[in-house]
CSV table of C-alpha atoms in Angstrom, one decimal:
chain,number,residue,atom,x,y,z
A,1,MET,CA,0.1,0.1,0.4
A,2,LYS,CA,3.2,1.9,0.9
A,3,LYS,CA,4.8,1.9,-2.3
A,4,ILE,CA,1.0,1.9,-4.6
A,5,ILE,CA,0.8,6.2,-2.7
A,6,SER,CA,4.6,6.4,-3.1
A,7,LEU,CA,4.2,5.5,-6.7
A,8,LEU,CA,1.4,8.2,-7.2
A,9,PHE,CA,3.3,11.4,-5.5
A,10,ALA,CA,6.0,10.4,-7.2
A,11,LEU,CA,3.4,10.5,-10.9
A,12,PHE,CA,1.3,14.4,-9.0
A,13,ILE,CA,5.1,15.1,-9.2
A,14,MET,CA,6.1,14.4,-12.6
A,15,VAL,CA,2.8,15.5,-14.0
A,16,ASN,CA,3.4,19.2,-12.0
A,17,ILE,CA,7.3,19.8,-13.4
A,18,ALA,CA,5.9,18.7,-16.6
A,19,PHE,CA,3.0,21.0,-16.6
A,20,ALA,CA,4.8,23.5,-15.9
A,21,GLN,CA,7.4,23.3,-18.5
A,22,ILE,CA,5.3,23.1,-21.5
A,23,ILE,CA,3.9,27.5,-19.6
A,24,ASN,CA,4.7,30.0,-21.2
A,25,PRO,CA,4.7,32.8,-19.6
A,26,LYS,CA,3.2,35.2,-22.5
A,27,GLU,CA,-0.3,33.4,-22.4
A,28,THR,CA,0.0,32.8,-18.5
A,29,ALA,CA,0.5,37.0,-18.1
A,30,LYS,CA,-2.3,37.7,-21.3
A,31,ARG,CA,-4.7,34.6,-19.8
A,32,LYS,CA,-4.1,37.0,-17.0
A,33,ALA,CA,-5.6,40.1,-18.1
A,34,ASN,CA,-8.2,39.5,-20.2
A,35,ASP,CA,-9.3,37.7,-15.4
A,36,ARG,CA,-8.7,41.7,-14.7
A,37,VAL,CA,-10.9,42.8,-18.2
A,38,ASN,CA,-14.0,40.8,-17.4
A,39,ASN,CA,-14.0,41.1,-13.5
A,40,GLY,CA,-14.1,44.4,-14.6
A,41,ILE,CA,-16.4,44.7,-16.7
A,42,ASP,CA,-18.1,42.3,-14.6
A,43,ARG,CA,-17.9,45.0,-12.0
A,44,ASN,CA,-19.1,47.9,-13.5
A,45,ILE,CA,-22.3,45.6,-15.3
A,46,ASP,CA,-22.7,45.4,-11.3
A,47,LYS,CA,-22.5,49.1,-10.5
A,48,GLY,CA,-24.4,49.4,-13.8
A,49,LEU,CA,-28.1,47.1,-12.6
A,50,ASP,CA,-26.9,48.8,-9.2
A,51,LYS,CA,-27.7,52.0,-10.3
A,52,ILE,CA,-30.6,51.0,-12.1
A,53,GLU,CA,-32.0,49.3,-9.1
A,54,GLU,CA,-31.3,52.4,-6.6
A,55,GLY,CA,-33.4,53.9,-8.9
A,56,ILE,CA,-36.2,51.7,-9.1
A,57,GLY,CA,-35.8,51.9,-4.8
A,58,ASN,CA,-35.0,56.0,-4.9
A,59,ILE,CA,-38.7,55.4,-6.0
A,60,PHE,CA,-39.7,54.7,-3.7
A,61,LYS,CA,-37.4,55.9,-0.7
A,62,LYS,CA,-34.7,58.5,-0.4
A,63,LYS,CA,-30.4,56.7,-0.2
A,64,ASP,CA,-28.6,56.3,2.3
A,65,LYS,CA,-26.3,59.0,1.8
A,66,LYS,CA,-23.6,57.9,4.5
A,67,ALA,CA,-23.3,54.5,2.7
A,68,LYS,CA,-20.0,52.6,2.5
A,69,LYS,CA,-18.2,52.5,-0.5
A,70,SER,CA,-16.9,50.1,-1.8
A,71,LYS,CA,-12.7,49.9,-2.8
A,72,ASP,CA,-13.8,49.3,-7.1
A,73,ASP,CA,-15.3,52.0,-6.1
A,74,GLU,CA,-13.0,54.9,-4.2
A,75,GLU,CA,-10.9,54.6,-7.0
A,76,ILE,CA,-14.0,55.6,-9.3
A,77,GLU,CA,-14.7,58.3,-7.7
A,78,GLU,CA,-10.0,59.5,-6.2
A,79,GLU,CA,-9.9,59.3,-10.7
A,80,GLU,CA,-13.3,61.5,-11.4
A,81,THR,CA,-12.9,63.7,-8.9
A,82,SER,CA,-8.9,64.6,-10.4
A,83,THR,CA,-11.1,65.0,-13.6
A,84,ALA,CA,-13.2,67.9,-12.0
A,85,LYS,CA,-10.5,69.4,-10.5
A,86,SER,CA,-9.2,69.5,-13.6
A,87,LYS,CA,-11.5,70.6,-15.4
A,88,SER,CA,-12.4,74.0,-12.3
A,89,LYS,CA,-8.9,74.7,-12.2
A,90,LYS,CA,-9.3,75.0,-16.2
A,91,LYS,CA,-12.7,76.7,-15.9
A,92,SER,CA,-11.3,79.1,-12.8
A,93,ALA,CA,-8.7,80.2,-14.7
A,94,ALA,CA,-10.9,81.2,-18.0
A,95,ASP,CA,-13.7,82.8,-14.9
A,96,ASP,CA,-11.8,85.6,-13.5
A,97,ASP,CA,-12.5,88.1,-15.1
A,98,GLU,CA,-16.3,88.0,-14.5
A,99,THR,CA,-16.9,89.2,-10.3
A,100,ASP,CA,-21.0,90.0,-9.6
A,101,ALA,CA,-22.9,88.3,-12.2
A,102,GLU,CA,-26.4,88.4,-12.2
A,103,GLU,CA,-28.2,85.8,-13.4
A,104,ASP,CA,-32.0,85.2,-14.6
A,105,SER,CA,-33.6,82.8,-14.4
A,106,GLU,CA,-35.1,81.2,-17.1
A,107,VAL,CA,-38.8,82.9,-17.6
A,108,THR,CA,-41.7,81.6,-19.8
A,109,GLN,CA,-44.2,83.8,-20.8
A,110,THR,CA,-47.9,82.4,-21.6
A,111,LYS,CA,-51.0,85.1,-23.2
A,112,LYS,CA,-54.1,84.4,-22.7
A,113,LYS,CA,-55.3,84.7,-25.7
A,114,THR,CA,-53.9,87.1,-28.6
A,115,SER,CA,-56.1,89.5,-30.7
A,116,GLY,CA,-56.5,87.0,-33.4
A,117,GLY,CA,-57.5,84.5,-30.7
A,118,ASN,CA,-53.9,82.2,-30.8
A,119,ASP,CA,-52.1,81.5,-27.6
A,120,GLU,CA,-48.5,82.5,-28.2
A,121,SER,CA,-45.9,82.5,-25.7
A,122,ILE,CA,-42.3,83.6,-25.1
A,123,THR,CA,-39.3,82.1,-23.2
A,124,GLN,CA,-36.0,84.2,-22.0
A,125,THR,CA,-33.3,81.8,-21.7
A,126,PRO,CA,-30.6,82.3,-18.9
A,127,LYS,CA,-28.4,84.6,-19.0
A,128,LYS,CA,-24.9,86.1,-16.7
A,129,THR,CA,-24.7,90.0,-16.8
A,130,SER,CA,-21.6,90.9,-14.5
A,131,MET,CA,-20.9,95.1,-13.7
A,132,LYS,CA,-18.3,94.9,-16.0
A,133,ALA,CA,-19.6,94.5,-18.5
A,134,TYR,CA,-21.0,98.1,-18.2
A,135,SER,CA,-17.9,99.7,-17.9
A,136,LYS,CA,-18.2,101.8,-20.2
A,137,PHE,CA,-21.8,102.9,-19.0
A,138,ASP,CA,-22.0,106.1,-18.4
A,139,PHE,CA,-25.1,106.7,-17.7
A,140,ILE,CA,-26.8,108.6,-14.7
A,141,PRO,CA,-30.5,109.0,-13.9
A,142,GLY,CA,-32.5,111.7,-12.7
A,143,GLU,CA,-32.4,113.1,-9.5
A,144,LYS,CA,-36.6,113.3,-8.7
A,145,VAL,CA,-38.8,110.3,-10.1
A,146,VAL,CA,-42.0,111.4,-12.0
A,147,ALA,CA,-42.9,108.6,-13.8
A,148,VAL,CA,-43.1,105.7,-13.4
A,149,GLU,CA,-45.1,101.9,-15.1
A,150,ASP,CA,-45.0,99.1,-13.5
A,151,PHE,CA,-48.9,98.2,-14.4
A,152,SER,CA,-49.2,96.8,-11.1
A,153,GLN,CA,-53.0,97.9,-11.7
A,154,ASP,CA,-53.9,96.2,-14.2
A,155,ALA,CA,-55.6,93.4,-14.5
A,156,VAL,CA,-54.3,90.2,-17.4
A,157,GLY,CA,-56.1,90.7,-20.6
A,158,ASP,CA,-57.2,93.8,-19.9
A,159,PHE,CA,-55.6,97.3,-21.6
A,160,PRO,CA,-53.6,100.0,-19.4
A,161,ALA,CA,-55.6,102.0,-17.6
A,162,LYS,CA,-53.6,105.8,-17.7
A,163,TRP,CA,-52.8,104.5,-21.1
A,164,ASN,CA,-54.4,105.5,-24.1
A,165,THR,CA,-53.8,104.1,-28.1
A,166,ASN,CA,-55.3,103.7,-31.8
A,167,ALA,CA,-55.5,100.6,-32.5
A,168,SER,CA,-55.2,97.7,-28.8
A,169,GLY,CA,-52.6,96.1,-26.6
A,170,GLU,CA,-53.3,94.0,-23.2
A,171,ILE,CA,-51.4,92.9,-19.8
A,172,VAL,CA,-50.2,89.6,-20.0
A,173,ASN,CA,-48.3,88.0,-16.3
A,174,VAL,CA,-44.1,86.3,-17.3
A,175,ASP,CA,-43.4,83.5,-14.9
A,176,GLY,CA,-41.1,84.4,-12.8
A,177,SER,CA,-40.9,88.1,-13.5
A,178,THR,CA,-42.1,91.0,-10.6
A,179,PHE,CA,-43.4,93.1,-13.2
A,180,LYS,CA,-46.3,92.6,-15.9
A,181,TRP,CA,-45.6,93.6,-19.2
A,182,LEU,CA,-48.0,95.4,-22.6
A,183,GLN,CA,-47.7,92.8,-24.8
A,184,LEU,CA,-48.3,95.8,-27.6
A,185,SER,CA,-50.8,94.8,-31.3
A,186,ALA,CA,-49.0,94.8,-34.5
A,187,ASN,CA,-49.8,97.8,-35.8
A,188,GLY,CA,-50.6,102.0,-33.8
A,189,ILE,CA,-49.3,104.8,-31.9
A,190,PHE,CA,-49.0,104.2,-27.9
A,191,TYR,CA,-50.4,107.2,-25.3
A,192,PRO,CA,-49.0,106.9,-22.4
A,193,GLU,CA,-50.9,109.4,-20.6
A,194,PHE,CA,-49.2,110.1,-16.9
A,195,VAL,CA,-45.7,111.9,-19.0
A,196,SER,CA,-47.2,115.1,-20.0
A,197,GLU,CA,-44.6,117.8,-20.8
A,198,LEU,CA,-40.6,116.0,-20.8
A,199,PRO,CA,-38.3,118.6,-19.4
A,200,ASP,CA,-34.9,120.0,-20.9
A,201,ASN,CA,-32.9,117.2,-18.0
A,202,PHE,CA,-34.7,114.1,-17.8
A,203,THR,CA,-34.2,110.4,-18.4
A,204,LEU,CA,-36.7,107.1,-19.7
A,205,GLU,CA,-36.2,103.7,-18.8
A,206,PHE,CA,-37.9,101.1,-19.3
A,207,ASP,CA,-37.8,97.0,-20.2
A,208,MET,CA,-39.0,95.5,-23.4
A,209,MET,CA,-37.9,91.8,-25.1
A,210,ILE,CA,-39.6,90.5,-28.6
A,211,SER,CA,-41.1,86.9,-29.1
A,212,GLU,CA,-39.7,84.6,-30.4
A,213,ASP,CA,-40.9,84.7,-34.5
A,214,PHE,CA,-40.0,89.0,-34.6
A,215,ASP,CA,-40.1,89.2,-37.9
A,216,ASN,CA,-37.0,90.4,-39.2
A,217,ASN,CA,-37.9,92.8,-41.4
A,218,GLY,CA,-39.0,96.0,-40.8
A,219,SER,CA,-40.3,95.3,-37.4
A,220,GLY,CA,-39.7,97.2,-35.0
A,221,LEU,CA,-40.5,99.7,-31.4
A,222,LYS,CA,-39.9,103.7,-32.0
A,223,VAL,CA,-39.7,105.6,-28.9
A,224,ILE,CA,-40.8,108.7,-30.2
A,225,PHE,CA,-40.6,112.7,-28.5
A,226,PRO,CA,-42.8,114.7,-30.3
A,227,GLU,CA,-43.5,118.2,-29.4
A,228,LEU,CA,-46.5,118.1,-26.8
A,229,SER,CA,-48.8,120.8,-28.9
A,230,GLN,CA,-49.3,117.9,-31.4
A,231,ARG,CA,-48.8,114.9,-28.9
A,232,ASN,CA,-52.3,114.1,-29.1
A,233,ALA,CA,-52.7,114.7,-33.2
A,234,ALA,CA,-53.8,112.3,-35.9
A,235,TYR,CA,-50.7,110.7,-36.4
A,236,ASP,CA,-49.9,107.8,-39.8
A,237,GLN,CA,-48.5,105.9,-40.0
A,238,HIS,CA,-45.4,107.0,-41.1
A,239,PHE,CA,-45.7,110.0,-38.1
A,240,ASN,CA,-45.7,113.7,-39.8
A,241,GLY,CA,-45.9,116.2,-37.6
A,242,GLU,CA,-43.8,119.1,-36.5
A,243,ALA,CA,-41.1,119.0,-34.2
A,244,ARG,CA,-40.2,115.5,-33.4
A,245,THR,CA,-36.9,113.0,-32.8
A,246,ASN,CA,-37.9,109.3,-32.9
A,247,PHE,CA,-35.7,106.4,-31.7
A,248,ASP,CA,-36.2,102.3,-33.7
A,249,LEU,CA,-35.5,99.2,-32.0
A,250,HIS,CA,-34.9,96.9,-34.6
A,251,PRO,CA,-34.1,94.3,-32.9
A,252,LEU,CA,-33.7,91.0,-34.4
A,253,PRO,CA,-34.3,86.8,-32.7
A,254,ALA,CA,-30.5,86.1,-33.5
A,255,GLY,CA,-29.7,88.6,-31.2
A,256,ASP,CA,-29.1,91.9,-33.6
A,257,GLY,CA,-30.6,94.3,-35.3
A,258,VAL,CA,-30.7,97.5,-36.4
A,259,SER,CA,-31.7,101.1,-34.8
A,260,LEU,CA,-32.2,104.8,-36.7
A,261,ALA,CA,-32.9,107.6,-35.4
A,262,TRP,CA,-34.7,110.7,-37.1
A,263,VAL,CA,-34.6,114.7,-35.6
A,264,ILE,CA,-37.7,116.9,-37.4
A,265,ASP,CA,-37.4,120.7,-36.2
A,266,ASN,CA,-40.5,122.6,-36.6
A,267,LYS,CA,-40.6,123.8,-39.4
A,268,ASN,CA,-41.2,120.0,-40.9
A,269,THR,CA,-37.5,119.8,-42.2
A,270,LYS,CA,-35.2,116.6,-41.7
A,271,ILE,CA,-32.5,117.8,-39.6
A,272,LEU,CA,-31.0,113.7,-39.0
A,273,ASP,CA,-31.7,110.7,-40.4
A,274,ASN,CA,-29.3,107.8,-39.7
A,275,SER,CA,-28.7,104.2,-38.6
A,276,VAL,CA,-26.4,101.6,-36.6
A,277,SER,CA,-26.7,97.9,-36.1
A,278,ILE,CA,-27.4,97.1,-32.3
A,279,SER,CA,-27.0,94.3,-30.1
A,280,TRP,CA,-29.6,92.6,-28.2
A,281,LYS,CA,-30.6,89.2,-26.0
A,282,PRO,CA,-33.2,86.8,-27.7
A,283,GLN,CA,-35.8,85.8,-25.6
A,284,GLU,CA,-34.3,87.5,-22.9
A,285,SER,CA,-35.3,91.3,-20.9
A,286,ASN,CA,-33.4,94.8,-22.3
A,287,HIS,CA,-33.4,97.5,-20.5
A,288,ILE,CA,-33.0,100.6,-21.9
A,289,SER,CA,-31.6,103.8,-22.0
A,290,ILE,CA,-32.4,107.5,-22.5
A,291,TRP,CA,-30.8,110.5,-21.4
A,292,ARG,CA,-32.3,114.2,-22.3
A,293,GLN,CA,-29.8,116.8,-21.4
A,294,LYS,CA,-31.1,119.9,-23.0
A,295,ASN,CA,-30.3,119.7,-26.9
A,296,ARG,CA,-28.2,115.9,-26.4
A,297,VAL,CA,-29.7,113.3,-26.6
A,298,ARG,CA,-27.6,109.5,-25.5
A,299,LEU,CA,-29.4,106.4,-26.0
A,300,TYR,CA,-28.4,102.7,-24.2
A,301,ILE,CA,-29.2,99.6,-25.4
A,302,ASN,CA,-28.3,97.5,-21.8
A,303,GLU,CA,-24.9,98.2,-21.3
A,304,THR,CA,-24.3,99.3,-24.8
A,305,LYS,CA,-24.2,103.4,-26.2
A,306,VAL,CA,-25.7,104.3,-29.0
A,307,TRP,CA,-26.3,107.0,-30.2
A,308,ASP,CA,-25.3,109.6,-28.7
A,309,LEU,CA,-26.6,112.3,-30.6
A,310,PRO,CA,-25.3,116.7,-28.9
A,311,ARG,CA,-28.7,118.5,-31.0
A,312,ALA,CA,-31.2,116.5,-31.1
A,313,PHE,CA,-33.7,117.7,-29.7
A,314,ILE,CA,-35.8,121.8,-30.4
A,315,THR,CA,-34.3,125.2,-28.1
A,316,ASP,CA,-37.7,126.2,-25.9
A,317,VAL,CA,-39.9,123.3,-27.7
A,318,LYS,CA,-41.8,121.4,-25.6
A,319,TYR,CA,-41.4,117.9,-25.8
A,320,SER,CA,-43.4,114.9,-24.2
A,321,LEU,CA,-43.8,110.8,-25.2
A,322,LEU,CA,-45.0,108.1,-27.5
A,323,PHE,CA,-44.9,104.8,-28.4
A,324,ALA,CA,-45.5,103.4,-31.4
A,325,THR,CA,-45.5,99.8,-33.5
A,326,TYR,CA,-45.2,98.3,-36.4
A,327,THR,CA,-44.2,94.4,-37.2
A,328,ASN,CA,-44.8,92.2,-39.5
A,329,GLY,CA,-45.2,89.5,-37.0
A,330,GLY,CA,-44.3,88.9,-33.8
A,331,LEU,CA,-45.0,91.3,-31.0
A,332,PRO,CA,-42.9,93.4,-28.7
A,333,TYR,CA,-43.4,93.7,-24.9
A,334,LEU,CA,-42.5,96.0,-22.5
A,335,THR,CA,-42.5,97.2,-18.0
A,336,ASN,CA,-41.0,98.7,-16.0
A,337,LEU,CA,-41.0,102.5,-17.6
A,338,ARG,CA,-39.3,105.1,-15.3
A,339,VAL,CA,-39.1,108.5,-16.2
A,340,ALA,CA,-36.6,111.2,-14.0
A,341,VAL,CA,-36.2,114.4,-14.5
A,342,GLY,CA,-32.9,116.9,-13.1
A,343,ALA,CA,-29.6,116.3,-14.3
A,344,PRO,CA,-27.9,114.7,-11.7
A,345,ASP,CA,-24.0,116.6,-10.6
A,346,THR,CA,-22.5,114.3,-7.8
A,347,ARG,CA,-19.6,116.6,-7.8
A,348,SER,CA,-21.4,119.6,-6.3
A,349,LYS,CA,-24.0,118.0,-3.6
A,350,LEU,CA,-21.7,115.8,-2.6
A,351,ILE,CA,-17.9,118.1,-1.9
A,352,THR,CA,-20.3,121.3,-1.3
A,353,GLU,CA,-23.3,120.6,0.2
A,354,GLY,CA,-22.6,117.9,1.7
A,355,LYS,CA,-26.0,115.1,0.3
A,356,LEU,CA,-26.5,112.8,-2.0
A,357,VAL,CA,-29.7,111.4,-2.8
A,358,THR,CA,-29.6,108.8,-5.5
A,359,ARG,CA,-32.4,106.8,-7.5
A,360,GLY,CA,-30.2,105.9,-10.0
A,361,ILE,CA,-28.1,102.7,-7.1
A,362,LEU,CA,-30.7,99.9,-8.3
A,363,PHE,CA,-30.9,96.4,-7.0
A,364,ASP,CA,-33.0,93.0,-7.2
A,365,VAL,CA,-36.8,93.1,-5.6
A,366,ASN,CA,-37.2,92.2,-1.8
A,367,SER,CA,-32.9,92.1,-2.2
A,368,ASP,CA,-29.2,93.8,-1.9
A,369,LYS,CA,-28.4,92.9,-4.7
A,370,LEU,CA,-26.9,95.3,-7.2
A,371,LYS,CA,-27.9,95.8,-10.5
A,372,PRO,CA,-25.8,96.2,-13.0
A,373,GLU,CA,-27.4,99.0,-14.6
A,374,SER,CA,-26.4,101.3,-11.1
A,375,TYR,CA,-22.4,101.0,-12.4
A,376,GLY,CA,-22.8,104.8,-14.2
A,377,VAL,CA,-23.6,105.7,-11.1
A,378,LEU,CA,-21.5,104.2,-8.4
A,379,LYS,CA,-18.8,105.0,-10.6
A,380,GLU,CA,-19.5,109.0,-10.7
A,381,ILE,CA,-19.1,108.4,-6.9
A,382,GLY,CA,-16.6,106.0,-7.0
A,383,THR,CA,-14.7,108.8,-9.1
A,384,VAL,CA,-15.8,111.8,-6.5
A,385,LEU,CA,-14.4,109.3,-3.9
A,386,LYS,CA,-11.4,108.8,-5.1
A,387,GLU,CA,-10.3,112.8,-5.9
A,388,ASN,CA,-11.6,113.7,-2.3
A,389,PRO,CA,-10.1,110.6,-0.4
A,390,THR,CA,-10.0,112.9,3.3
A,391,VAL,CA,-13.6,112.9,2.6
A,392,LYS,CA,-15.7,110.4,4.6
A,393,VAL,CA,-19.1,109.4,3.6
A,394,LYS,CA,-22.4,107.1,5.0
A,395,ILE,CA,-23.8,105.3,2.8
A,396,ILE,CA,-27.6,105.2,4.8
A,397,GLY,CA,-30.2,103.1,2.1
A,398,HIS,CA,-34.0,103.8,2.1
A,399,THR,CA,-36.9,101.2,1.5
A,400,ASP,CA,-40.7,101.6,0.5
A,401,SER,CA,-43.1,100.5,3.1
A,402,ASP,CA,-44.6,98.5,1.1
A,403,GLY,CA,-43.2,94.4,3.5
A,404,ASP,CA,-42.7,93.8,7.0
A,405,ASP,CA,-40.8,96.9,8.8
A,406,SER,CA,-38.2,94.8,10.6
A,407,LYS,CA,-37.8,93.3,7.8
A,408,ASN,CA,-37.5,97.1,5.5
A,409,LEU,CA,-34.9,97.7,8.5
A,410,ASP,CA,-33.2,94.6,8.1
A,411,LEU,CA,-32.8,95.6,4.5
A,412,SER,CA,-31.8,99.2,4.0
A,413,LYS,CA,-28.8,98.0,6.4
A,414,ARG,CA,-27.7,95.1,4.1
A,415,ARG,CA,-27.8,97.3,1.1
A,416,ALA,CA,-26.2,99.9,1.6
A,417,ALA,CA,-22.9,98.3,2.8
A,418,ALA,CA,-24.1,96.2,-0.3
A,419,VAL,CA,-23.1,99.5,-2.3
A,420,LYS,CA,-20.2,100.2,0.2
A,421,ASN,CA,-18.5,96.8,-0.6
A,422,ALA,CA,-19.0,98.3,-5.3
A,423,LEU,CA,-17.1,101.0,-4.1
A,424,THR,CA,-13.6,99.3,-2.4
A,425,THR,CA,-14.8,96.3,-4.4
A,426,ASP,CA,-15.0,98.2,-7.8
A,427,PHE,CA,-13.7,101.8,-7.5
A,428,GLY,CA,-10.2,101.1,-5.4
A,429,ILE,CA,-12.8,103.1,-2.2
A,430,PRO,CA,-10.1,102.3,0.8
A,431,ASN,CA,-13.1,100.7,3.5
A,432,THR,CA,-12.5,103.5,6.0
A,433,GLN,CA,-13.1,106.0,3.8
A,434,MET,CA,-17.1,104.9,3.8
A,435,GLU,CA,-19.4,104.2,6.7
A,436,THR,CA,-23.4,102.5,6.4
A,437,ASP,CA,-26.6,102.4,7.7
A,438,GLY,CA,-30.2,101.7,6.8
A,439,LYS,CA,-33.4,103.9,7.6
A,440,GLY,CA,-35.7,101.0,6.3
A,441,GLU,CA,-39.4,102.9,5.5
A,442,SER,CA,-38.7,104.9,8.5
A,443,GLU,CA,-38.1,108.2,6.9
A,444,PRO,CA,-39.6,108.3,4.2
A,445,SER,CA,-39.0,111.6,1.2
A,446,GLU,CA,-42.7,111.8,0.5
A,447,PRO,CA,-45.9,109.1,0.5
A,448,ASN,CA,-45.7,106.2,-0.1
A,449,THR,CA,-49.1,106.1,-2.3
A,450,THR,CA,-48.0,106.1,-5.4
A,451,PRO,CA,-45.6,104.4,-7.5
A,452,GLN,CA,-43.4,107.5,-7.9
A,453,GLY,CA,-43.8,108.0,-4.9
A,454,LYS,CA,-42.1,104.8,-3.2
A,455,ALA,CA,-39.8,104.7,-6.1
A,456,ASN,CA,-38.6,108.4,-4.9
A,457,ASN,CA,-37.9,106.7,-1.1
A,458,ARG,CA,-36.0,103.8,-2.7
A,459,ARG,CA,-32.9,105.5,-2.3
A,460,VAL,CA,-29.7,105.7,-1.3
A,461,GLU,CA,-28.4,109.0,0.7
A,462,PHE,CA,-24.8,110.3,0.6
A,463,ILE,CA,-23.8,112.0,3.5
A,464,LYS,CA,-20.8,113.8,4.4
A,465,LEU,CA,-19.5,113.5,7.6
């Protein structure tokens, strides 16, 4: 028996030696590599099935975020994290100039019915607008707000009560927007009856957008400053009349377009007839700013100065305001109209008089986030403070009376702090040169009983210390 066992043992050793001698190392490595690949595929399949199972399970319960990870999961996660960090560094380097970005959430405008009975919608795509993008924006609003229109008093579907027209239009809601919008009909004249005679120094601002099907051929919005005595005349489609200044806005859905300017004297003689290209944010709200200083007028679309005409208004002629449309397809929309009067004099009021009040520093609704169109005012104040480094100021925020008293007080303080931070960050004014405070709604400059009264109470004061 022992001999048989010894013989079998010897045969086992010989077979193994022989087998070992005929094994090819390359084949062994290849086999092991294949095994690894197959094992990896098996693991990935298992993970895929796990994710499917988790997805099904998540319909009924939340995933346990504290679940332990396998070693393979941790290795893969480390690789993905490393790749993400690398991409993040590259993106960060490309985005260094993007500061104080303001994001507009996606907005969909849905009307009930157009005059033709068809449903229509407008979509605004998200965009970022930075303060630095407005670095050449020198627009400064007038000192006192005399007219505000956000259509808050009007019912959706109605034509606004404070306007008149020879055509039609209606108020619509925009999802995600704090304002109602006036949808203007395709061809007509629109009278804001709450705006009468405009003085030698005024600013006009409003927001405008166009529908996605806005026609490329001669469609747009006219902003007309007619002679006051001619305002209520029966203007025809070409708006023939004496002493008027016209700006035409022809935006295109693709994001460009053209603007035209006409200047007609009081003898119906054409002094100027010209056009320039414009940049437009498609399917978004675009901010239009117009600034008249006696004979001179400037027009801005968002941060870009489109027109700067030194002889656009005639001395001693009284002007007013009209809007008009002419479209071959699609419709324009406007809201948030604001008229302010008075020539701002930042340097004199702050240094000589010791107090500057501005309504031109604007914020998002119920927020301390500065709107980028505040850049022109902030730049002007920053320049004065930089040129007078020994002058110290207190920045005081004020709100209107809407909302809770304590929340308004907190908001006014945060807004003053935001102004100080912007002057330091963007214009290099030392922190030690400025103090901040907020008064909320406690010190109104006028009654909070009208839209323009509330607009004037939303202000920022600079007090020389």
